[in-house]
């Protein structure tokens, strides 16, 4: 037991479980992520090496009644770029833990979640850059593949962009609601003023001074309450 304790102190913070998980042959999550990333890379190489891969009759030839071969190639390129970016982030994050033998199996689910999130955000960013006319200059300068890779690698940045867009939309909706509420309040104020004016005219039309004074006081009291 003393020898075991001495060895545990010597390898801390590594443990037998983390040392085993830090070996790629025993790390199923990283192996799966690497296999998916390698598949995406090979697919990109094939699409680049074979012109008209999706449309043998021409890049713009439609496939059935759906998208053209060029459009399918662009979307698949963005998807593969997102996969490559997410794969790169996973291995870049895990490199120090694998080197030190401190990769914890408890983080398997976190790596999978971050990998899937990177694929989604990378593809979304590539679609936004490719479909938004104001961002076409960025897409032309860096290319949809590079933008998708960046989105897959930095999912947090894409989430912040989407959150900013959501905040702008929410602010616009709240602004419309505030304007509507102000308009309704102004209409209600005009209605009450019109009613008070009518009562005041009726009170002034009274011939009895006491009745007229009491009616005017009543109108004034109602205005103060509102």
Short mmCIF file of N, CA, C and O in Angstrom, two decimals, residues 140-186:
data_model
loop_
_atom_site.label_atom_id
_atom_site.label_comp_id
_atom_site.label_asym_id
_atom_site.label_seq_id
_atom_site.Cartn_x
_atom_site.Cartn_y
_atom_site.Cartn_z
N UNK A 140 -16.01 35.55 -50.49
CA UNK A 140 -15.14 35.53 -51.67
C UNK A 140 -13.67 35.62 -51.27
O UNK A 140 -12.80 35.05 -51.92
N UNK A 141 -13.39 36.35 -50.18
CA UNK A 141 -12.00 36.55 -49.78
C UNK A 141 -11.43 35.31 -49.11
O UNK A 141 -10.29 34.92 -49.40
N UNK A 142 -12.18 34.69 -48.24
CA UNK A 142 -11.66 33.55 -47.47
C UNK A 142 -12.18 32.21 -47.98
O UNK A 142 -11.57 31.18 -47.72
N UNK A 143 -13.31 32.21 -48.66
CA UNK A 143 -13.87 30.97 -49.16
C UNK A 143 -14.81 30.33 -48.15
O UNK A 143 -14.60 30.44 -46.94
N UNK A 144 -15.86 29.67 -48.64
CA UNK A 144 -16.83 29.04 -47.73
C UNK A 144 -16.21 27.95 -46.88
O UNK A 144 -16.63 27.74 -45.75
N UNK A 145 -15.20 27.26 -47.42
CA UNK A 145 -14.56 26.20 -46.64
C UNK A 145 -13.85 26.77 -45.43
O UNK A 145 -13.99 26.26 -44.31
N UNK A 146 -13.08 27.85 -45.62
CA UNK A 146 -12.35 28.45 -44.51
C UNK A 146 -13.31 29.00 -43.46
O UNK A 146 -13.08 28.86 -42.25
N UNK A 147 -14.40 29.61 -43.89
CA UNK A 147 -15.37 30.16 -42.94
C UNK A 147 -16.03 29.04 -42.15
O UNK A 147 -16.23 29.15 -40.93
N UNK A 148 -16.37 27.94 -42.81
CA UNK A 148 -16.96 26.80 -42.11
C UNK A 148 -15.98 26.18 -41.12
O UNK A 148 -16.36 25.77 -40.02
N UNK A 149 -14.70 26.11 -41.50
CA UNK A 149 -13.69 25.57 -40.58
C UNK A 149 -13.58 26.44 -39.34
O UNK A 149 -13.51 25.95 -38.20
N UNK A 150 -13.56 27.76 -39.55
CA UNK A 150 -13.49 28.69 -38.40
C UNK A 150 -14.72 28.54 -37.52
O UNK A 150 -14.61 28.53 -36.29
N UNK A 151 -15.89 28.40 -38.14
CA UNK A 151 -17.11 28.22 -37.35
C UNK A 151 -17.11 26.93 -36.57
O UNK A 151 -17.57 26.88 -35.43
N UNK A 152 -16.58 25.85 -37.17
CA UNK A 152 -16.50 24.59 -36.45
C UNK A 152 -15.48 24.61 -35.34
O UNK A 152 -15.67 23.99 -34.29
N UNK A 153 -14.39 25.35 -35.55
CA UNK A 153 -13.34 25.42 -34.53
C UNK A 153 -13.75 26.33 -33.37
O UNK A 153 -13.46 26.04 -32.20
N UNK A 154 -14.43 27.42 -33.69
CA UNK A 154 -14.82 28.39 -32.66
C UNK A 154 -16.33 28.47 -32.58
O UNK A 154 -16.95 29.45 -33.02
N UNK A 155 -16.95 27.44 -32.02
CA UNK A 155 -18.40 27.42 -31.90
C UNK A 155 -18.89 28.52 -30.98
O UNK A 155 -19.98 29.08 -31.18
N UNK A 156 -18.10 28.87 -29.97
CA UNK A 156 -18.51 29.91 -29.03
C UNK A 156 -18.71 31.24 -29.74
O UNK A 156 -19.65 31.99 -29.43
N UNK A 157 -17.83 31.55 -30.70
CA UNK A 157 -17.97 32.82 -31.43
C UNK A 157 -19.26 32.85 -32.23
O UNK A 157 -19.96 33.87 -32.27
N UNK A 158 -19.60 31.74 -32.88
CA UNK A 158 -20.83 31.68 -33.67
C UNK A 158 -22.04 31.80 -32.75
O UNK A 158 -23.03 32.47 -33.08
N UNK A 159 -21.98 31.15 -31.60
CA UNK A 159 -23.10 31.25 -30.64
C UNK A 159 -23.28 32.69 -30.19
O UNK A 159 -24.40 33.19 -30.06
N UNK A 160 -22.16 33.40 -29.97
CA UNK A 160 -22.25 34.81 -29.58
C UNK A 160 -22.87 35.64 -30.69
O UNK A 160 -23.65 36.57 -30.43
N UNK A 161 -22.51 35.34 -31.95
CA UNK A 161 -23.10 36.07 -33.08
C UNK A 161 -24.60 35.83 -33.14
O UNK A 161 -25.40 36.77 -33.28
N UNK A 162 -25.01 34.56 -33.02
CA UNK A 162 -26.44 34.25 -33.05
C UNK A 162 -27.17 34.88 -31.87
O UNK A 162 -28.31 35.35 -32.00
N UNK A 163 -26.51 34.88 -30.69
CA UNK A 163 -27.13 35.50 -29.52
C UNK A 163 -27.30 37.00 -29.73
O UNK A 163 -28.31 37.58 -29.32
N UNK A 164 -26.31 37.62 -30.38
CA UNK A 164 -26.41 39.05 -30.67
C UNK A 164 -27.56 39.33 -31.62
O UNK A 164 -28.32 40.29 -31.43
N UNK A 165 -27.71 38.49 -32.64
CA UNK A 165 -28.83 38.66 -33.58
C UNK A 165 -30.16 38.48 -32.85
O UNK A 165 -31.12 39.24 -33.06
N UNK A 166 -30.23 37.47 -31.97
CA UNK A 166 -31.46 37.25 -31.20
C UNK A 166 -31.76 38.44 -30.30
O UNK A 166 -32.93 38.85 -30.17
N UNK A 167 -30.73 39.02 -29.69
CA UNK A 167 -30.95 40.19 -28.83
C UNK A 167 -31.48 41.37 -29.64
O UNK A 167 -32.36 42.12 -29.17
N UNK A 168 -30.96 41.54 -30.85
CA UNK A 168 -31.44 42.63 -31.71
C UNK A 168 -32.91 42.42 -32.07
O UNK A 168 -33.73 43.36 -32.03
N UNK A 169 -33.27 41.18 -32.40
CA UNK A 169 -34.67 40.89 -32.74
C UNK A 169 -35.58 41.10 -31.54
O UNK A 169 -36.68 41.67 -31.67
N UNK A 170 -35.14 40.64 -30.37
CA UNK A 170 -35.95 40.83 -29.16
C UNK A 170 -36.12 42.31 -28.86
O UNK A 170 -37.20 42.77 -28.49
N UNK A 171 -35.02 43.08 -29.01
CA UNK A 171 -35.10 44.52 -28.76
C UNK A 171 -36.06 45.18 -29.73
O UNK A 171 -36.82 46.09 -29.37
N UNK A 172 -36.05 44.73 -31.00
CA UNK A 172 -36.97 45.30 -31.99
C UNK A 172 -38.42 44.99 -31.62
O UNK A 172 -39.30 45.85 -31.70
N UNK A 173 -38.67 43.74 -31.19
CA UNK A 173 -40.03 43.36 -30.81
C UNK A 173 -40.48 44.15 -29.59
O UNK A 173 -41.60 44.66 -29.51
N UNK A 174 -39.59 44.26 -28.59
CA UNK A 174 -39.95 45.02 -27.40
C UNK A 174 -40.16 46.48 -27.72
O UNK A 174 -41.03 47.14 -27.13
N UNK A 175 -39.37 47.00 -28.67
CA UNK A 175 -39.56 48.38 -29.06
C UNK A 175 -40.93 48.59 -29.69
O UNK A 175 -41.62 49.56 -29.40
N UNK A 176 -41.36 47.65 -30.53
CA UNK A 176 -42.69 47.73 -31.13
C UNK A 176 -43.78 47.64 -30.07
O UNK A 176 -44.78 48.35 -30.13
N UNK A 177 -43.58 46.76 -29.09
CA UNK A 177 -44.56 46.64 -28.02
C UNK A 177 -44.62 47.93 -27.20
O UNK A 177 -45.70 48.37 -26.81
N UNK A 178 -43.45 48.54 -26.94
CA UNK A 178 -43.42 49.78 -26.17
C UNK A 178 -44.13 50.90 -26.93
O UNK A 178 -44.89 51.68 -26.35
N UNK A 179 -43.87 50.97 -28.24
CA UNK A 179 -44.54 52.00 -29.04
C UNK A 179 -46.04 51.79 -29.06
O UNK A 179 -46.81 52.76 -28.98
N UNK A 180 -46.47 50.52 -29.16
CA UNK A 180 -47.90 50.25 -29.15
C UNK A 180 -48.52 50.64 -27.81
O UNK A 180 -49.62 51.21 -27.75
N UNK A 181 -47.81 50.32 -26.71
CA UNK A 181 -48.32 50.67 -25.39
C UNK A 181 -48.41 52.18 -25.22
O UNK A 181 -49.38 52.70 -24.66
N UNK A 182 -47.39 52.91 -25.71
CA UNK A 182 -47.44 54.36 -25.63
C UNK A 182 -48.59 54.93 -26.44
O UNK A 182 -49.26 55.87 -26.01
N UNK A 183 -48.82 54.36 -27.62
CA UNK A 183 -49.92 54.83 -28.46
C UNK A 183 -51.27 54.59 -27.77
O UNK A 183 -52.15 55.47 -27.77
N UNK A 184 -51.42 53.40 -27.16
CA UNK A 184 -52.68 53.12 -26.45
C UNK A 184 -52.85 54.04 -25.25
O UNK A 184 -53.97 54.50 -24.96
N UNK A 185 -51.74 54.31 -24.54
CA UNK A 185 -51.82 55.20 -23.38
C UNK A 185 -52.21 56.61 -23.80
O UNK A 185 -53.03 57.28 -23.14
N UNK A 186 -51.65 57.09 -24.91
CA UNK A 186 -52.01 58.41 -25.40
C UNK A 186 -53.46 58.48 -25.82
O UNK A 186 -54.16 59.47 -25.56
#
